[in-house]
PDB file of C-alpha atoms in Angstrom:
ATOM      1  CA  UNK H 296     113.040-102.066-144.491  1.00  0.00           C
ATOM      2  CA  UNK H 297     113.050-102.099-147.845  1.00  0.00           C
ATOM      3  CA  UNK H 298     109.159-103.074-148.080  1.00  0.00           C
ATOM      4  CA  UNK H 299     108.560 -99.827-145.727  1.00  0.00           C
ATOM      5  CA  UNK H 300     110.573 -97.974-147.925  1.00  0.00           C
ATOM      6  CA  UNK H 301     109.015 -99.133-151.249  1.00  0.00           C
ATOM      7  CA  UNK H 302     105.619 -98.654-149.391  1.00  0.00           C
ATOM      8  CA  UNK H 303     106.392 -94.882-148.764  1.00  0.00           C
ATOM      9  CA  UNK H 304     107.445 -94.329-152.214  1.00  0.00           C
ATOM     10  CA  UNK H 305     104.514 -95.540-153.744  1.00  0.00           C
ATOM     11  CA  UNK H 306     102.193 -93.416-151.053  1.00  0.00           C
ATOM     12  CA  UNK H 307     104.327 -90.722-151.998  1.00  0.00           C
ATOM     13  CA  UNK H 308     104.001 -91.092-155.984  1.00  0.00           C
ATOM     14  CA  UNK H 309      99.802 -91.533-155.397  1.00  0.00           C
ATOM     15  CA  UNK H 310      99.663 -88.470-153.534  1.00  0.00           C
ATOM     16  CA  UNK H 311     101.933 -86.378-155.954  1.00  0.00           C
ATOM     17  CA  UNK H 312      99.351 -87.709-158.768  1.00  0.00           C
ATOM     18  CA  UNK H 313      96.314 -86.740-157.231  1.00  0.00           C
ATOM     19  CA  UNK H 314      97.375 -83.455-155.897  1.00  0.00           C
ATOM     20  CA  UNK H 315      99.097 -82.237-159.339  1.00  0.00           C
ATOM     21  CA  UNK H 316      95.607 -83.037-161.077  1.00  0.00           C
ATOM     22  CA  UNK H 317      93.603 -80.725-158.452  1.00  0.00           C
ATOM     23  CA  UNK H 318      96.058 -78.217-158.854  1.00  0.00           C
ATOM     24  CA  UNK H 319      96.123 -78.288-162.915  1.00  0.00           C
ATOM     25  CA  UNK H 320      92.295 -78.354-163.281  1.00  0.00           C
ATOM     26  CA  UNK H 321      90.223 -75.244-164.225  1.00  0.00           C
ATOM     27  CA  UNK H 322      87.693 -74.185-161.867  1.00  0.00           C
ATOM     28  CA  UNK H 323      84.575 -72.994-162.885  1.00  0.00           C
ATOM     29  CA  UNK H 324      82.773 -69.720-161.959  1.00  0.00           C
ATOM     30  CA  UNK H 325      78.815 -70.421-162.042  1.00  0.00           C
ATOM     31  CA  UNK H 326      76.639 -67.756-160.650  1.00  0.00           C
ATOM     32  CA  UNK H 327      73.907 -68.240-158.272  1.00  0.00           C
ATOM     33  CA  UNK H 328      71.481 -68.837-161.162  1.00  0.00           C
ATOM     34  CA  UNK H 329      73.662 -71.674-162.414  1.00  0.00           C
ATOM     35  CA  UNK H 330      74.781 -69.853-165.521  1.00  0.00           C
ATOM     36  CA  UNK H 331      78.813 -70.254-166.500  1.00  0.00           C
ATOM     37  CA  UNK H 332      80.352 -67.043-165.984  1.00  0.00           C
ATOM     38  CA  UNK H 333      83.655 -67.992-166.691  1.00  0.00           C
ATOM     39  CA  UNK H 334      86.916 -69.885-165.282  1.00  0.00           C
ATOM     40  CA  UNK H 335      89.820 -69.665-163.417  1.00  0.00           C
ATOM     41  CA  UNK H 336      93.111 -71.471-164.216  1.00  0.00           C
ATOM     42  CA  UNK H 337      92.510 -72.276-167.903  1.00  0.00           C
ATOM     43  CA  UNK H 338      95.338 -74.029-169.302  1.00  0.00           C
ATOM     44  CA  UNK H 339      96.214 -72.498-172.868  1.00  0.00           C
ATOM     45  CA  UNK H 340      99.438 -73.958-174.032  1.00  0.00           C
ATOM     46  CA  UNK H 341     100.995 -74.370-170.620  1.00  0.00           C
ATOM     47  CA  UNK H 342      99.935 -70.913-169.371  1.00  0.00           C
ATOM     48  CA  UNK H 343      97.096 -70.296-166.988  1.00  0.00           C
ATOM     49  CA  UNK H 344      94.323 -67.927-167.953  1.00  0.00           C
ATOM     50  CA  UNK H 345      91.096 -66.643-165.682  1.00  0.00           C
ATOM     51  CA  UNK H 346      88.728 -66.163-168.309  1.00  0.00           C
ATOM     52  CA  UNK H 347      85.285 -64.321-168.325  1.00  0.00           C
ATOM     53  CA  UNK H 348      82.180 -65.042-170.735  1.00  0.00           C
ATOM     54  CA  UNK H 349      80.808 -61.308-171.414  1.00  0.00           C
ATOM     55  CA  UNK H 350      77.907 -60.159-173.772  1.00  0.00           C
ATOM     56  CA  UNK H 351      78.943 -57.052-174.918  1.00  0.00           C
ATOM     57  CA  UNK H 352      81.041 -55.369-177.985  1.00  0.00           C
ATOM     58  CA  UNK H 353      84.479 -55.949-178.704  1.00  0.00           C
ATOM     59  CA  UNK H 354      84.882 -51.745-178.161  1.00  0.00           C
ATOM     60  CA  UNK H 355      83.784 -52.092-174.467  1.00  0.00           C
ATOM     61  CA  UNK H 356      85.599 -55.351-173.686  1.00  0.00           C
ATOM     62  CA  UNK H 357      89.010 -54.598-175.601  1.00  0.00           C
ATOM     63  CA  UNK H 358      90.122 -51.312-174.940  1.00  0.00           C
ATOM     64  CA  UNK H 359      88.719 -49.482-177.878  1.00  0.00           C
ATOM     65  CA  UNK H 360      89.390 -52.973-179.812  1.00  0.00           C
ATOM     66  CA  UNK H 361      91.578 -50.810-182.420  1.00  0.00           C
ATOM     67  CA  UNK H 362      95.050 -52.627-181.882  1.00  0.00           C
ATOM     68  CA  UNK H 363      96.532 -55.648-182.039  1.00  0.00           C
ATOM     69  CA  UNK H 364      97.901 -55.244-178.521  1.00  0.00           C
ATOM     70  CA  UNK H 365      94.328 -54.939-177.396  1.00  0.00           C
ATOM     71  CA  UNK H 366      94.062 -58.844-177.654  1.00  0.00           C
ATOM     72  CA  UNK H 367      95.451 -61.193-175.382  1.00  0.00           C
ATOM     73  CA  UNK H 368      96.194 -63.991-178.131  1.00  0.00           C
ATOM     74  CA  UNK H 369      97.364 -62.134-181.223  1.00  0.00           C
ATOM     75  CA  UNK H 370      97.430 -64.962-183.969  1.00  0.00           C
ATOM     76  CA  UNK H 371      94.833 -67.555-185.240  1.00  0.00           C
ATOM     77  CA  UNK H 372      96.331 -70.380-184.347  1.00  0.00           C
ATOM     78  CA  UNK H 373      96.926 -68.874-180.830  1.00  0.00           C
ATOM     79  CA  UNK H 374      93.072 -68.316-180.408  1.00  0.00           C
ATOM     80  CA  UNK H 375      92.306 -71.483-181.796  1.00  0.00           C
ATOM     81  CA  UNK H 376      94.259 -73.438-179.037  1.00  0.00           C
ATOM     82  CA  UNK H 377      92.491 -70.884-176.221  1.00  0.00           C
ATOM     83  CA  UNK H 378      88.933 -71.951-178.148  1.00  0.00           C
ATOM     84  CA  UNK H 379      89.875 -75.858-178.029  1.00  0.00           C
ATOM     85  CA  UNK H 380      90.901 -75.289-174.200  1.00  0.00           C
ATOM     86  CA  UNK H 381      87.490 -73.857-173.514  1.00  0.00           C
ATOM     87  CA  UNK H 382      85.958 -76.944-175.047  1.00  0.00           C
ATOM     88  CA  UNK H 383      87.975 -79.493-173.070  1.00  0.00           C
ATOM     89  CA  UNK H 384      88.294 -77.806-169.821  1.00  0.00           C
ATOM     90  CA  UNK H 385      85.225 -75.258-169.532  1.00  0.00           C
ATOM     91  CA  UNK H 386      82.315 -76.634-171.612  1.00  0.00           C
ATOM     92  CA  UNK H 387      81.886 -79.531-169.535  1.00  0.00           C
ATOM     93  CA  UNK H 388      79.109 -81.418-168.044  1.00  0.00           C
ATOM     94  CA  UNK H 389      79.431 -81.945-164.186  1.00  0.00           C
ATOM     95  CA  UNK H 390      77.893 -81.343-160.750  1.00  0.00           C
ATOM     96  CA  UNK H 391      77.860 -77.515-161.510  1.00  0.00           C
ATOM     97  CA  UNK H 392      75.672 -77.945-164.508  1.00  0.00           C
ATOM     98  CA  UNK H 393      75.372 -79.407-168.272  1.00  0.00           C
ATOM     99  CA  UNK H 394      77.367 -76.556-169.612  1.00  0.00           C
ATOM    100  CA  UNK H 395      78.367 -78.966-172.586  1.00  0.00           C
ATOM    101  CA  UNK H 396      74.833 -80.418-173.355  1.00  0.00           C
ATOM    102  CA  UNK H 397      72.666 -76.994-172.497  1.00  0.00           C
ATOM    103  CA  UNK H 398      74.589 -74.119-174.018  1.00  0.00           C
ATOM    104  CA  UNK H 399      72.339 -71.472-172.810  1.00  0.00           C
ATOM    105  CA  UNK H 400      73.861 -72.216-169.236  1.00  0.00           C
ATOM    106  CA  UNK H 401      76.454 -69.904-170.669  1.00  0.00           C
ATOM    107  CA  UNK H 402      76.758 -66.277-169.982  1.00  0.00           C
ATOM    108  CA  UNK H 403      75.472 -64.489-172.859  1.00  0.00           C
ATOM    109  CA  UNK H 404      74.173 -67.358-174.508  1.00  0.00           C
ATOM    110  CA  UNK H 405      70.159 -67.578-174.503  1.00  0.00           C
ATOM    111  CA  UNK H 406      69.940 -70.055-176.976  1.00  0.00           C
ATOM    112  CA  UNK H 407      69.544 -73.640-176.010  1.00  0.00           C
ATOM    113  CA  UNK H 408      70.950 -75.110-179.284  1.00  0.00           C
ATOM    114  CA  UNK H 409      74.604 -73.549-179.795  1.00  0.00           C
ATOM    115  CA  UNK H 410      76.754 -70.820-178.375  1.00  0.00           C
ATOM    116  CA  UNK H 411      79.727 -69.195-180.190  1.00  0.00           C
ATOM    117  CA  UNK H 412      82.451 -68.065-177.748  1.00  0.00           C
ATOM    118  CA  UNK H 413      84.520 -65.275-179.943  1.00  0.00           C
ATOM    119  CA  UNK H 414      88.264 -64.947-179.055  1.00  0.00           C
ATOM    120  CA  UNK H 415      89.529 -61.825-181.023  1.00  0.00           C
ATOM    121  CA  UNK H 416      93.115 -61.875-182.310  1.00  0.00           C
ATOM    122  CA  UNK H 417      93.450 -59.244-184.875  1.00  0.00           C
ATOM    123  CA  UNK H 418      91.588 -56.135-186.298  1.00  0.00           C
ATOM    124  CA  UNK H 419      89.616 -56.869-189.498  1.00  0.00           C
ATOM    125  CA  UNK H 420      90.558 -56.091-193.269  1.00  0.00           C
ATOM    126  CA  UNK H 421      87.772 -53.772-193.427  1.00  0.00           C
ATOM    127  CA  UNK H 422      87.033 -50.743-191.277  1.00  0.00           C
ATOM    128  CA  UNK H 423      85.382 -51.573-187.722  1.00  0.00           C
ATOM    129  CA  UNK H 424      86.156 -55.233-188.281  1.00  0.00           C
ATOM    130  CA  UNK H 425      87.667 -57.425-185.905  1.00  0.00           C
ATOM    131  CA  UNK H 426      88.966 -61.015-186.486  1.00  0.00           C
ATOM    132  CA  UNK H 427      88.193 -63.767-184.127  1.00  0.00           C
ATOM    133  CA  UNK H 428      88.569 -67.402-183.621  1.00  0.00           C
ATOM    134  CA  UNK H 429      84.880 -69.102-182.642  1.00  0.00           C
ATOM    135  CA  UNK H 430      84.285 -71.699-180.591  1.00  0.00           C
ATOM    136  CA  UNK H 431      81.083 -73.535-181.287  1.00  0.00           C
ATOM    137  CA  UNK H 432      79.445 -75.595-178.093  1.00  0.00           C
ATOM    138  CA  UNK H 433      76.665 -77.034-179.589  1.00  0.00           C
ATOM    139  CA  UNK H 434      73.621 -78.978-177.621  1.00  0.00           C
ATOM    140  CA  UNK H 435      73.946 -82.987-177.888  1.00  0.00           C
ATOM    141  CA  UNK H 436      72.132 -84.098-180.752  1.00  0.00           C
ATOM    142  CA  UNK H 437      72.601 -81.070-183.067  1.00  0.00           C
ATOM    143  CA  UNK H 438      76.068 -81.590-183.878  1.00  0.00           C
ATOM    144  CA  UNK H 439      79.753 -81.816-182.575  1.00  0.00           C
ATOM    145  CA  UNK H 440      81.405 -78.747-180.834  1.00  0.00           C
ATOM    146  CA  UNK H 441      84.289 -77.420-182.952  1.00  0.00           C
ATOM    147  CA  UNK H 442      86.663 -74.647-183.403  1.00  0.00           C
ATOM    148  CA  UNK H 443      86.590 -72.602-186.633  1.00  0.00           C
ATOM    149  CA  UNK H 444      88.783 -73.523-189.105  1.00  0.00           C
ATOM    150  CA  UNK H 445      88.957 -70.027-190.225  1.00  0.00           C
ATOM    151  CA  UNK H 446      88.509 -66.674-189.101  1.00  0.00           C
ATOM    152  CA  UNK H 447      85.347 -64.906-188.657  1.00  0.00           C
ATOM    153  CA  UNK H 448      85.189 -60.896-189.166  1.00  0.00           C
ATOM    154  CA  UNK H 449      83.038 -58.997-186.448  1.00  0.00           C
ATOM    155  CA  UNK H 450      81.593 -55.881-186.480  1.00  0.00           C
ATOM    156  CA  UNK H 451      83.384 -54.610-183.681  1.00  0.00           C
ATOM    157  CA  UNK H 452      80.842 -52.148-181.888  1.00  0.00           C
ATOM    158  CA  UNK H 453      78.090 -54.639-182.343  1.00  0.00           C
ATOM    159  CA  UNK H 454      76.720 -57.250-179.150  1.00  0.00           C
ATOM    160  CA  UNK H 455      75.944 -60.514-180.803  1.00  0.00           C
ATOM    161  CA  UNK H 456      72.493 -61.424-178.626  1.00  0.00           C
ATOM    162  CA  UNK H 457      71.633 -65.084-177.713  1.00  0.00           C
ATOM    163  CA  UNK H 458      73.903 -67.066-179.837  1.00  0.00           C
ATOM    164  CA  UNK H 459      77.587 -65.384-179.415  1.00  0.00           C
ATOM    165  CA  UNK H 460      79.436 -63.865-176.287  1.00  0.00           C
ATOM    166  CA  UNK H 461      82.846 -63.000-176.086  1.00  0.00           C
ATOM    167  CA  UNK H 462      85.522 -64.891-173.856  1.00  0.00           C
ATOM    168  CA  UNK H 463      87.834 -62.495-172.406  1.00  0.00           C
ATOM    169  CA  UNK H 464      91.121 -64.065-171.155  1.00  0.00           C
ATOM    170  CA  UNK H 465      93.571 -62.680-168.727  1.00  0.00           C
ATOM    171  CA  UNK H 466      96.887 -64.354-167.294  1.00  0.00           C
ATOM    172  CA  UNK H 467      95.921 -65.991-164.127  1.00  0.00           C
ATOM    173  CA  UNK H 468      97.047 -64.797-160.821  1.00  0.00           C
ATOM    174  CA  UNK H 469      97.874 -68.160-159.407  1.00  0.00           C
ATOM    175  CA  UNK H 470      98.281 -68.254-155.604  1.00  0.00           C
ATOM    176  CA  UNK H 471     100.019 -71.491-154.041  1.00  0.00           C
ATOM    177  CA  UNK H 472      96.466 -73.634-153.233  1.00  0.00           C
ATOM    178  CA  UNK H 473      96.015 -74.948-150.033  1.00  0.00           C
ATOM    179  CA  UNK H 474      96.327 -78.506-151.338  1.00  0.00           C
ATOM    180  CA  UNK H 475      99.880 -77.927-152.507  1.00  0.00           C
ATOM    181  CA  UNK H 476     100.629 -76.645-149.015  1.00  0.00           C
ATOM    182  CA  UNK H 477      98.632 -79.879-147.864  1.00  0.00           C
ATOM    183  CA  UNK H 478     100.748 -82.026-149.938  1.00  0.00           C
ATOM    184  CA  UNK H 479     104.165 -80.784-148.985  1.00  0.00           C
ATOM    185  CA  UNK H 480     103.533 -81.118-145.710  1.00  0.00           C
ATOM    186  CA  UNK H 481     102.453 -84.361-145.856  1.00  0.00           C
ATOM    187  CA  UNK H 482     105.741 -84.924-147.848  1.00  0.00           C
ATOM    188  CA  UNK H 483     107.995 -83.718-145.085  1.00  0.00           C
ATOM    189  CA  UNK H 484     106.202 -85.572-142.256  1.00  0.00           C
ATOM    190  CA  UNK H 485     106.471 -88.952-144.262  1.00  0.00           C
ATOM    191  CA  UNK H 486     110.247 -88.049-144.749  1.00  0.00           C
ATOM    192  CA  UNK H 487     110.780 -87.481-141.191  1.00  0.00           C
ATOM    193  CA  UNK H 488     109.064 -90.616-140.247  1.00  0.00           C
ATOM    194  CA  UNK H 489     111.084 -92.800-142.992  1.00  0.00           C
ATOM    195  CA  UNK H 490     114.416 -91.358-141.776  1.00  0.00           C
ATOM    196  CA  UNK H 491     113.675 -91.930-138.068  1.00  0.00           C
ATOM    197  CA  UNK H 492     112.787 -95.743-139.279  1.00  0.00           C
ATOM    198  CA  UNK H 493     116.089 -96.063-141.118  1.00  0.00           C
ATOM    199  CA  UNK H 494     118.068 -95.046-137.716  1.00  0.00           C
TER     200      UNK H 494
END
């Protein structure tokens, strides 16, 4: 009886670890042409966000880009954490595409060598400018991916061409995944079976 209980506990622990990793993984959003347009469930300091890569101006994307409240992140430190989350969870090579090795596969970034992803967090000190954290996704052989140490001031009405795109973050609407329901059902069945065996 003890051996069966230990086996059941081990199986339950393995199932929990497996399904937890599935639930916490970001889901990449890729167009039919193989272009990375965004991701769902990106973990930024324990909060999940959906993100879209959009080649447009700050004014058009962030409600005029004229108040700090227009931005999801309002400090450089928070914007840099979000930028690092993109490097760690989104700009990766995988079965959907080589989004780390080839920056041109990201929406708004047509240059194969580097893509700057801009995350605005504050209005700039000069009129018409905005401060952003910049994430640098760099093609293999041309340097290392990184997050800007300082801020970059951008002109809020300009669209930045093939080397830069905005990352628009919004809190994720997180439905309970089917995998979680499957895991809970399995745990219930295993608990029922274990209880019957102990009787």
